Tab-separated table of C-alpha atoms in Angstrom:
chain	number	residue	atom	x	y	z
O	1275	MET	CA	127.175	-121.360	-55.796
O	1276	GLY	CA	124.666	-119.207	-54.023
O	1277	LYS	CA	124.520	-118.481	-50.302
O	1278	LYS	CA	125.066	-121.295	-47.869
O	1279	VAL	CA	122.090	-122.345	-45.710
O	1280	VAL	CA	122.244	-124.785	-42.848
O	1281	VAL	CA	118.957	-126.489	-41.838
O	1282	VAL	CA	119.040	-128.151	-38.374
O	1283	GLY	CA	116.483	-130.915	-38.110
O	1284	GLY	CA	115.171	-133.277	-40.579
O	1285	GLY	CA	111.434	-133.474	-39.829
O	1286	PRO	CA	108.727	-132.149	-41.938
O	1287	ALA	CA	109.612	-128.455	-41.353
O	1288	GLY	CA	113.325	-128.999	-41.928
O	1289	ILE	CA	112.802	-131.057	-45.155
O	1290	LEU	CA	110.598	-128.441	-46.696
O	1291	ALA	CA	112.834	-125.629	-45.642
O	1292	ALA	CA	115.918	-127.285	-47.060
O	1293	GLY	CA	114.300	-128.261	-50.352
O	1294	LYS	CA	112.805	-124.843	-50.990
O	1295	ALA	CA	115.994	-123.061	-50.243
O	1296	ALA	CA	117.856	-125.436	-52.547
O	1297	GLU	CA	115.311	-124.819	-55.303
O	1298	ARG	CA	116.239	-121.131	-54.985
O	1299	GLY	CA	119.743	-121.929	-55.833
O	1300	LYS	CA	121.070	-121.898	-52.269
O	1301	ASP	CA	123.957	-124.322	-51.246
O	1302	VAL	CA	122.006	-126.178	-48.557
O	1303	ILE	CA	123.162	-128.672	-45.968
O	1304	LEU	CA	120.553	-130.471	-43.851
O	1305	LEU	CA	121.791	-131.699	-40.551
O	1306	GLU	CA	119.984	-134.668	-38.835
O	1307	LYS	CA	120.909	-136.167	-35.456
O	1308	ASN	CA	119.295	-139.409	-36.289
O	1309	ASP	CA	120.444	-141.964	-38.971
O	1310	ARG	CA	117.330	-141.241	-41.166
O	1311	LEU	CA	114.835	-138.436	-41.778
O	1312	GLY	CA	111.262	-137.968	-40.863
O	1313	LYS	CA	111.122	-140.282	-37.750
O	1314	LYS	CA	108.205	-138.342	-36.207
O	1315	ILE	CA	106.301	-138.596	-39.468
O	1316	LEU	CA	106.705	-142.337	-39.585
O	1317	ILE	CA	104.783	-142.639	-36.267
O	1318	SER	CA	102.166	-139.935	-36.821
O	1319	GLY	CA	98.521	-140.903	-37.353
O	1320	LYS	CA	99.399	-144.440	-35.898
O	1321	GLY	CA	101.841	-145.067	-38.757
O	1322	ARG	CA	99.389	-143.794	-41.397
O	1323	CYS	CA	100.588	-140.072	-41.244
O	1324	ASN	CA	97.692	-137.514	-41.124
O	1325	ILE	CA	99.287	-135.094	-43.589
O	1326	THR	CA	97.057	-132.150	-43.382
O	1327	ASN	CA	93.421	-131.249	-43.316
O	1328	ASN	CA	91.270	-130.172	-46.347
O	1329	THR	CA	89.585	-127.232	-44.662
O	1330	ASP	CA	90.142	-123.684	-45.767
O	1331	ILE	CA	92.666	-121.200	-44.218
O	1332	GLU	CA	90.270	-119.871	-41.756
O	1333	GLY	CA	89.482	-123.414	-40.778
O	1334	LEU	CA	93.267	-124.258	-40.252
O	1335	ILE	CA	93.647	-121.000	-37.936
O	1336	GLU	CA	90.392	-122.030	-35.981
O	1337	ASN	CA	92.052	-125.301	-35.169
O	1338	ILE	CA	95.193	-123.662	-33.836
O	1339	PRO	CA	94.523	-122.528	-30.252
O	1340	GLY	CA	98.228	-121.759	-29.830
O	1341	ASN	CA	98.941	-118.400	-31.626
O	1342	GLY	CA	97.071	-119.368	-34.790
O	1343	ASN	CA	97.040	-115.725	-36.158
O	1344	PHE	CA	100.748	-115.892	-36.341
O	1345	LEU	CA	100.501	-118.261	-39.264
O	1346	TYR	CA	98.464	-116.424	-41.683
O	1347	SER	CA	101.471	-115.611	-43.904
O	1348	ALA	CA	102.824	-119.043	-43.707
O	1349	PHE	CA	99.417	-120.510	-44.885
O	1350	TYR	CA	98.914	-117.922	-47.542
O	1351	THR	CA	102.455	-118.619	-48.889
O	1352	PHE	CA	102.060	-122.344	-48.914
O	1353	SER	CA	98.731	-123.599	-48.075
O	1354	ASN	CA	97.318	-127.094	-47.298
O	1355	THR	CA	96.190	-127.191	-51.061
O	1356	ASP	CA	99.647	-126.147	-52.126
O	1357	LEU	CA	101.099	-128.942	-49.921
O	1358	LEU	CA	98.799	-131.651	-51.471
O	1359	GLU	CA	99.596	-130.408	-55.084
O	1360	PHE	CA	103.358	-130.654	-54.341
O	1361	LEU	CA	102.974	-134.148	-52.847
O	1362	HIS	CA	100.828	-135.254	-55.895
O	1363	ARG	CA	103.467	-133.854	-58.229
O	1364	TYR	CA	105.965	-136.119	-56.558
O	1365	GLY	CA	103.686	-139.135	-56.947
O	1366	LEU	CA	102.077	-139.444	-53.641
O	1367	GLU	CA	98.235	-140.222	-53.851
O	1368	THR	CA	96.028	-138.925	-50.991
O	1369	LYS	CA	92.672	-139.408	-49.762
O	1370	VAL	CA	90.250	-137.437	-47.420
O	1371	GLU	CA	88.642	-139.147	-44.355
O	1372	ARG	CA	86.185	-137.989	-41.738
O	1373	GLY	CA	86.823	-134.559	-40.322
O	1374	GLY	CA	88.821	-133.495	-43.425
O	1375	ARG	CA	91.813	-135.530	-42.370
O	1376	VAL	CA	94.013	-136.157	-45.344
O	1377	PHE	CA	96.112	-139.495	-45.571
O	1378	PRO	CA	98.180	-141.249	-48.123
O	1379	VAL	CA	95.998	-143.646	-50.069
O	1380	SER	CA	98.526	-146.474	-49.018
O	1381	ASP	CA	98.015	-145.649	-45.491
O	1382	ARG	CA	101.679	-145.833	-44.995
O	1383	ALA	CA	103.599	-142.942	-43.482
O	1384	LYS	CA	106.719	-144.262	-44.976
O	1385	ASP	CA	105.412	-143.355	-48.456
O	1386	VAL	CA	105.240	-139.746	-47.185
O	1387	VAL	CA	108.851	-139.798	-46.086
O	1388	ASP	CA	109.838	-141.421	-49.400
O	1389	THR	CA	108.271	-138.629	-51.402
O	1390	LEU	CA	109.916	-135.936	-49.249
O	1391	MET	CA	113.255	-137.657	-49.807
O	1392	LYS	CA	112.747	-137.596	-53.545
O	1393	TYR	CA	112.178	-133.792	-53.225
O	1394	LEU	CA	115.453	-133.491	-51.468
O	1395	LYS	CA	117.319	-135.494	-53.940
O	1396	ASP	CA	115.741	-133.504	-56.765
O	1397	THR	CA	116.832	-130.192	-55.328
O	1398	GLY	CA	120.288	-131.337	-54.562
O	1399	VAL	CA	120.284	-130.812	-50.695
O	1400	LYS	CA	123.325	-132.336	-49.014
O	1401	ILE	CA	122.074	-134.398	-45.951
O	1402	LEU	CA	124.425	-135.270	-43.034
O	1403	TYR	CA	123.106	-137.802	-40.693
O	1404	ASN	CA	124.170	-138.617	-37.198
O	1405	SER	CA	125.130	-134.887	-37.027
O	1406	PRO	CA	123.839	-133.389	-33.835
O	1407	VAL	CA	124.311	-129.556	-33.439
O	1408	SER	CA	125.504	-128.157	-30.144
O	1409	ASP	CA	125.544	-124.257	-30.972
O	1410	ILE	CA	124.559	-121.781	-33.478
O	1411	ILE	CA	127.393	-119.215	-33.931
O	1412	ALA	CA	126.365	-115.541	-34.255
O	1413	GLU	CA	128.706	-112.592	-34.513
O	1414	ASN	CA	127.565	-109.000	-34.397
O	1415	GLY	CA	123.873	-109.897	-34.438
O	1416	ALA	CA	124.044	-112.138	-37.387
O	1417	VAL	CA	124.477	-115.893	-38.016
O	1418	SER	CA	127.891	-116.994	-39.122
O	1419	GLY	CA	127.736	-120.917	-38.668
O	1420	VAL	CA	126.880	-123.875	-36.609
O	1421	MET	CA	128.986	-125.989	-34.266
O	1422	LEU	CA	128.347	-129.796	-34.321
O	1423	LYS	CA	128.691	-131.878	-31.100
O	1424	ASP	CA	131.934	-133.246	-32.476
O	1425	ARG	CA	133.337	-129.657	-32.500
O	1426	GLN	CA	133.188	-129.517	-36.409
O	1427	LYS	CA	132.268	-126.048	-37.457
O	1428	ILE	CA	130.171	-125.307	-40.526
O	1429	ASN	CA	130.213	-121.768	-41.876
O	1430	CYS	CA	127.009	-120.366	-43.409
O	1431	ASP	CA	125.005	-117.284	-44.148
O	1432	SER	CA	121.718	-118.477	-42.803
O	1433	VAL	CA	120.553	-121.163	-40.254
O	1434	ILE	CA	116.934	-122.627	-40.174
O	1435	LEU	CA	116.219	-124.128	-36.862
O	1436	ALA	CA	113.632	-126.824	-37.181
O	1437	THR	CA	114.447	-129.149	-34.287
O	1438	GLY	CA	110.931	-130.114	-33.252
O	1439	GLY	CA	109.482	-129.874	-29.755
O	1440	ALA	CA	110.114	-131.770	-26.564
O	1441	SER	CA	107.799	-134.678	-27.084
O	1442	TYR	CA	108.540	-138.133	-28.457
O	1443	LYS	CA	112.212	-137.896	-27.402
O	1444	GLY	CA	112.815	-141.267	-29.255
O	1445	THR	CA	112.321	-139.555	-32.541
O	1446	GLY	CA	115.108	-137.104	-31.655
O	1447	SER	CA	112.996	-134.095	-30.460
O	1448	THR	CA	114.748	-133.610	-27.295
O	1449	GLY	CA	114.394	-129.808	-26.914
O	1450	ASP	CA	117.924	-128.923	-28.215
O	1451	GLY	CA	116.678	-126.182	-30.415
O	1452	TYR	CA	115.182	-124.264	-27.461
O	1453	LYS	CA	118.426	-124.212	-25.691
O	1454	MET	CA	120.267	-122.893	-28.845
O	1455	ALA	CA	117.579	-120.151	-29.370
O	1456	LYS	CA	117.714	-119.208	-25.727
O	1457	LYS	CA	121.570	-118.783	-25.844
O	1458	LEU	CA	120.974	-116.449	-28.561
O	1459	GLY	CA	118.715	-114.259	-26.564
O	1460	HIS	CA	115.264	-115.711	-27.537
O	1461	ASN	CA	112.519	-115.942	-24.980
O	1462	ILE	CA	111.293	-119.520	-24.710
O	1463	VAL	CA	107.484	-119.643	-23.755
O	1464	THR	CA	107.226	-122.369	-20.999
O	1465	LEU	CA	106.975	-125.888	-22.543
O	1466	ARG	CA	103.988	-127.989	-21.789
O	1467	PRO	CA	102.424	-131.167	-23.028
O	1468	SER	CA	99.655	-130.630	-25.402
O	1469	LEU	CA	97.400	-133.312	-27.134
O	1470	VAL	CA	98.319	-135.657	-24.149
O	1471	PRO	CA	96.585	-138.503	-22.431
O	1472	LEU	CA	94.957	-137.500	-19.137
O	1473	VAL	CA	95.296	-139.076	-15.682
O	1474	VAL	CA	92.338	-139.599	-13.492
O	1475	SER	CA	91.897	-140.171	-9.674
O	1476	GLU	CA	89.379	-143.007	-9.893
O	1477	LYS	CA	91.418	-146.270	-9.354
O	1478	TRP	CA	88.697	-148.407	-10.978
O	1479	VAL	CA	89.548	-146.880	-14.341
O	1480	GLY	CA	92.315	-149.503	-14.678
O	1481	GLU	CA	89.703	-152.269	-14.957
O	1482	LEU	CA	88.632	-150.508	-18.269
O	1483	GLN	CA	92.031	-150.422	-19.690
O	1484	GLY	CA	92.037	-150.969	-23.423
O	1485	LEU	CA	88.263	-150.231	-23.895
O	1486	SER	CA	87.633	-147.955	-26.793
O	1487	LEU	CA	84.428	-146.132	-27.016
O	1488	LYS	CA	82.952	-144.634	-30.255
O	1489	ASN	CA	80.291	-142.021	-30.538
O	1490	VAL	CA	80.349	-140.762	-27.071
O	1491	SER	CA	80.339	-137.151	-26.001
O	1492	ILE	CA	82.450	-135.627	-23.317
O	1493	THR	CA	82.097	-132.299	-21.291
O	1494	LEU	CA	84.988	-130.892	-19.166
O	1495	ILE	CA	83.855	-128.805	-16.185
O	1496	ASN	CA	86.007	-126.592	-13.880
O	1497	GLU	CA	85.944	-126.159	-10.159
O	1498	LYS	CA	83.407	-123.416	-10.467
O	1499	GLY	CA	81.067	-125.737	-12.396
O	1500	LYS	CA	81.733	-123.799	-15.827
O	1501	LYS	CA	81.925	-125.719	-18.944
O	1502	VAL	CA	85.414	-125.583	-20.450
O	1503	TYR	CA	85.104	-127.819	-23.509
O	1504	SER	CA	82.877	-130.441	-25.092
O	1505	ASP	CA	83.369	-132.824	-27.928
O	1506	PHE	CA	81.889	-135.940	-29.647
O	1507	GLY	CA	83.853	-138.885	-31.125
O	1508	GLU	CA	86.125	-141.612	-29.936
O	1509	MET	CA	88.060	-142.081	-26.664
O	1510	LEU	CA	89.951	-144.828	-24.974
O	1511	PHE	CA	90.529	-145.971	-21.284
O	1512	THR	CA	94.025	-146.706	-20.175
O	1513	HIS	CA	95.498	-148.086	-16.980
O	1514	TYR	CA	96.041	-144.521	-15.753
O	1515	GLY	CA	93.084	-142.723	-17.130
O	1516	VAL	CA	91.817	-141.515	-20.646
O	1517	SER	CA	93.134	-141.159	-24.078
O	1518	GLY	CA	91.985	-141.254	-27.734
O	1519	PRO	CA	91.126	-138.442	-30.130
O	1520	ILE	CA	88.535	-136.483	-28.331
O	1521	ILE	CA	90.655	-136.665	-25.058
O	1522	LEU	CA	93.763	-135.501	-26.833
O	1523	SER	CA	91.840	-132.378	-28.149
O	1524	ALA	CA	90.359	-131.772	-24.862
O	1525	SER	CA	93.676	-131.812	-23.075
O	1526	ARG	CA	94.692	-128.599	-25.029
O	1527	HIS	CA	91.833	-126.767	-23.298
O	1528	ILE	CA	92.935	-127.673	-19.821
O	1529	LEU	CA	96.482	-126.794	-20.120
O	1530	ASP	CA	95.959	-123.388	-18.453
O	1531	TYR	CA	94.382	-125.366	-15.603
O	1532	ASP	CA	97.520	-127.319	-15.279
O	1533	PHE	CA	95.309	-130.568	-15.769
O	1534	LYS	CA	93.964	-130.116	-12.370
O	1535	GLY	CA	90.492	-129.546	-10.684
O	1536	ILE	CA	88.627	-130.590	-13.871
O	1537	THR	CA	85.691	-133.043	-13.883
O	1538	LEU	CA	85.191	-135.169	-17.119
O	1539	ILE	CA	81.619	-136.057	-17.860
O	1540	ILE	CA	81.192	-138.855	-20.525
O	1541	ASP	CA	77.666	-139.297	-22.020
O	1542	LEU	CA	77.836	-142.912	-22.978
O	1543	LYS	CA	74.525	-142.684	-24.882
O	1544	PRO	CA	74.530	-139.180	-26.520
O	1545	ALA	CA	71.918	-140.143	-29.162
O	1546	LEU	CA	69.304	-140.792	-26.484
O	1547	THR	CA	67.695	-138.274	-24.012
O	1548	GLU	CA	67.406	-139.507	-20.437
O	1549	GLU	CA	63.738	-140.295	-21.156
O	1550	LYS	CA	64.429	-142.294	-24.303
O	1551	LEU	CA	67.391	-144.034	-22.500
O	1552	ASP	CA	64.979	-144.889	-19.633
O	1553	GLU	CA	62.513	-146.415	-22.027
O	1554	ARG	CA	65.269	-148.328	-23.752
O	1555	ILE	CA	66.366	-149.795	-20.397
O	1556	GLN	CA	62.793	-150.563	-19.527
O	1557	ARG	CA	62.517	-152.549	-22.650
O	1558	ASP	CA	65.712	-154.415	-21.897
O	1559	PHE	CA	64.502	-155.144	-18.307
O	1560	GLU	CA	61.150	-156.568	-19.577
O	1561	LYS	CA	63.130	-158.890	-21.852
O	1562	PHE	CA	65.489	-160.077	-19.234
O	1563	SER	CA	62.975	-159.631	-16.301
O	1564	ARG	CA	64.005	-163.066	-14.813
O	1565	LYS	CA	67.775	-162.450	-14.958
O	1566	GLN	CA	69.848	-160.930	-12.335
O	1567	PHE	CA	71.052	-157.354	-12.844
O	1568	LYS	CA	74.528	-158.308	-13.676
O	1569	ASN	CA	73.337	-160.415	-16.730
O	1570	ALA	CA	70.963	-157.856	-17.981
O	1571	LEU	CA	73.246	-155.190	-19.486
O	1572	ASP	CA	74.917	-156.994	-22.259
O	1573	GLU	CA	72.995	-155.411	-25.099
O	1574	LEU	CA	73.371	-151.977	-23.471
O	1575	LEU	CA	77.061	-151.716	-22.707
O	1576	PRO	CA	80.484	-153.065	-23.684
O	1577	LYS	CA	81.397	-156.057	-21.417
O	1578	LYS	CA	84.259	-154.403	-19.702
O	1579	LEU	CA	82.043	-151.605	-18.680
O	1580	ILE	CA	79.224	-153.591	-16.886
O	1581	PRO	CA	80.942	-154.375	-13.590
O	1582	VAL	CA	82.175	-150.717	-13.030
O	1583	VAL	CA	78.607	-149.421	-13.953
O	1584	ILE	CA	76.930	-151.864	-11.617
O	1585	ARG	CA	79.217	-150.745	-8.871
O	1586	LEU	CA	78.599	-147.070	-9.431
O	1587	SER	CA	74.837	-147.755	-9.606
O	1588	GLU	CA	74.763	-149.356	-6.146
O	1589	ILE	CA	72.264	-151.739	-7.429
O	1590	PRO	CA	73.103	-155.371	-6.021
O	1591	PRO	CA	74.561	-157.306	-8.944
O	1592	ASP	CA	72.410	-160.442	-7.922
O	1593	LYS	CA	69.108	-158.594	-7.639
O	1594	PHE	CA	66.563	-159.799	-10.146
O	1595	VAL	CA	65.873	-157.288	-12.884
O	1596	ASN	CA	61.979	-157.298	-12.108
O	1597	GLN	CA	62.837	-156.165	-8.452
O	1598	ILE	CA	64.704	-153.131	-9.533
O	1599	THR	CA	62.845	-149.940	-8.333
O	1600	LYS	CA	62.115	-146.993	-10.569
O	1601	GLU	CA	64.549	-144.741	-8.645
O	1602	GLU	CA	67.257	-147.450	-9.046
O	1603	ARG	CA	66.607	-147.502	-12.809
O	1604	ARG	CA	66.642	-143.683	-12.980
O	1605	ASN	CA	69.925	-143.665	-11.266
O	1606	LEU	CA	71.364	-145.968	-13.719
O	1607	VAL	CA	70.112	-143.644	-16.510
O	1608	ARG	CA	71.923	-140.813	-14.751
O	1609	ILE	CA	75.255	-142.795	-14.518
O	1610	LEU	CA	75.192	-143.626	-18.191
O	1611	LYS	CA	74.546	-140.141	-19.193
O	1612	LYS	CA	76.950	-138.451	-16.808
O	1613	PHE	CA	79.750	-141.104	-16.388
O	1614	THR	CA	82.104	-138.975	-14.260
O	1615	LEU	CA	85.923	-139.028	-13.869
O	1616	THR	CA	88.161	-136.600	-11.968
O	1617	ILE	CA	91.184	-135.369	-13.936
O	1618	ASN	CA	94.266	-135.014	-11.763
O	1619	GLY	CA	97.061	-134.523	-14.285
O	1620	SER	CA	98.531	-135.446	-17.649
O	1621	ARG	CA	101.091	-137.905	-18.840
O	1622	PRO	CA	104.487	-136.438	-19.226
O	1623	ILE	CA	105.518	-134.321	-22.074
O	1624	ASP	CA	107.246	-137.093	-23.810
O	1625	GLU	CA	103.998	-138.729	-24.375
O	1626	ALA	CA	102.399	-135.717	-25.808
O	1627	ILE	CA	101.794	-135.468	-29.456
O	1628	VAL	CA	102.826	-131.879	-29.640
O	1629	THR	CA	104.480	-129.304	-27.377
O	1630	ALA	CA	102.808	-126.144	-26.410
O	1631	GLY	CA	105.214	-123.191	-25.830
O	1632	GLY	CA	108.477	-122.548	-27.545
O	1633	VAL	CA	110.244	-119.580	-29.245
O	1634	SER	CA	108.033	-116.567	-28.664
O	1635	THR	CA	106.110	-115.564	-31.820
O	1636	ASN	CA	106.794	-111.963	-30.836
O	1637	GLU	CA	110.525	-112.428	-31.752
O	1638	ILE	CA	109.878	-114.015	-35.088
O	1639	ASN	CA	108.817	-112.115	-38.358
O	1640	PRO	CA	105.543	-113.853	-39.447
O	1641	SER	CA	106.154	-112.920	-43.109
O	1642	THR	CA	109.673	-114.625	-43.308
O	1643	MET	CA	109.990	-116.763	-40.028
O	1644	GLU	CA	113.300	-114.858	-39.540
O	1645	SER	CA	114.361	-113.936	-35.938
O	1646	LYS	CA	113.889	-110.333	-35.016
O	1647	LEU	CA	116.937	-110.641	-32.815
O	1648	ILE	CA	119.530	-112.458	-34.993
O	1649	LYS	CA	119.931	-111.828	-38.738
O	1650	GLY	CA	119.981	-114.874	-40.658
O	1651	LEU	CA	118.318	-117.030	-38.060
O	1652	TYR	CA	114.962	-118.660	-39.133
O	1653	PHE	CA	112.645	-120.908	-37.252
O	1654	ALA	CA	110.172	-123.573	-38.576
O	1655	GLY	CA	107.766	-125.995	-37.127
O	1656	GLU	CA	107.098	-127.178	-33.653
O	1657	ILE	CA	110.074	-125.133	-32.159
O	1658	ILE	CA	107.852	-122.000	-32.466
O	1659	ASP	CA	105.316	-121.319	-29.709
O	1660	VAL	CA	102.303	-122.576	-31.908
O	1661	ASP	CA	100.311	-125.761	-31.523
O	1662	ALA	CA	96.955	-127.160	-32.883
O	1663	TYR	CA	94.362	-129.915	-32.204
O	1664	THR	CA	94.746	-133.492	-33.867
O	1665	GLY	CA	93.433	-133.670	-37.527
O	1666	GLY	CA	96.549	-132.800	-39.501
O	1667	PHE	CA	96.901	-129.288	-38.375
O	1668	ASN	CA	100.199	-129.559	-36.647
O	1669	LEU	CA	101.908	-131.259	-39.582
O	1670	THR	CA	100.413	-128.404	-41.757
O	1671	ILE	CA	102.100	-125.883	-39.521
O	1672	ALA	CA	105.338	-127.632	-40.008
O	1673	PHE	CA	105.221	-127.925	-43.686
O	1674	SER	CA	104.038	-124.250	-44.222
O	1675	THR	CA	106.479	-122.538	-41.779
O	1676	GLY	CA	109.164	-124.841	-43.263
O	1677	TYR	CA	108.361	-123.652	-46.743
O	1678	LEU	CA	108.326	-119.928	-45.811
O	1679	ALA	CA	111.608	-120.099	-44.024
O	1680	GLY	CA	113.165	-121.855	-46.962
O	1681	SER	CA	111.731	-119.204	-49.298
O	1682	SER	CA	113.011	-116.366	-47.280
O	1683	CYS	CA	116.536	-117.321	-46.236
């Protein structure tokens, strides 16, 4: 048998690392603390699994605000195209949706996990479930084995650490890998939630809980009035604030502000200029001229939003539409074009889709994923200080870094 490799963590990065190392004739043991592999894959993309994105490599890097340049070697070794060819070879059919997002044709994340399991079986990887690791053993600056929590020791020549981040603890990513890496002298860049729902100050937001808005645009403004980020798409109101695709991407841009002092401006009608929206409202008001204001907005806004907009407009709800002044109407237009909320925090890291921060990229060789400090120690996936937007980019990072680590160990 060839050299012995232990892979810690059975998520996308760990699975690809284990399979690739075994393909190369290594004797591979994959250690998973749960009773099954790929728990986080199963809940990704709302259970559909957004596997990757069909952009080119430059497009991938552009969508990785957290140390994207570190990943050039990984992507050139195993690109998103290579990933899809590999999955197709193992029988998984895929489709491309808006924004280049790639999903299984079946819309079932379980099919992705099943495909990856086939790969592990094919390559002869030995999987040990319910086997949490407590320590990586290193002697004279090189890896010599791992210690399980039950004190069982496994000797090996290389360890690939693919334990995930610190988000979604229920899937097993509880930050153990960071502790192990730190014990071996690695610097851990501060962990922060990324792609996370945002909390707002306005109490009335709770009234909008569950309301989903499509085709709106958002702008984030800092305390100095400078634009931080803008986007267009879908968002959701929650009992504490806002969530949904464009909000999650926006959250990555206000990490450095610690989610404080940021104003969120929502344009509820981005397809219309203020003038066009004013004309549209005038038409509605002519149509409903004998109705009270509170009953005249049904064609313009979702039902849940109407009471909040009325309150913000300060137009009495019982006022008849034909009595509304031009200034009142103009103010209503401004509210719809600049529906404003104050961000005062984020949900905890456990609710974040991805963890920003992790093992410093300065201490990892980008061409091999091997530690620059400990010989035979490799990193793959979210444990590394890299993070991306939504759209399949974070899973692509996991698969590519896993493949590269498995090719190099």
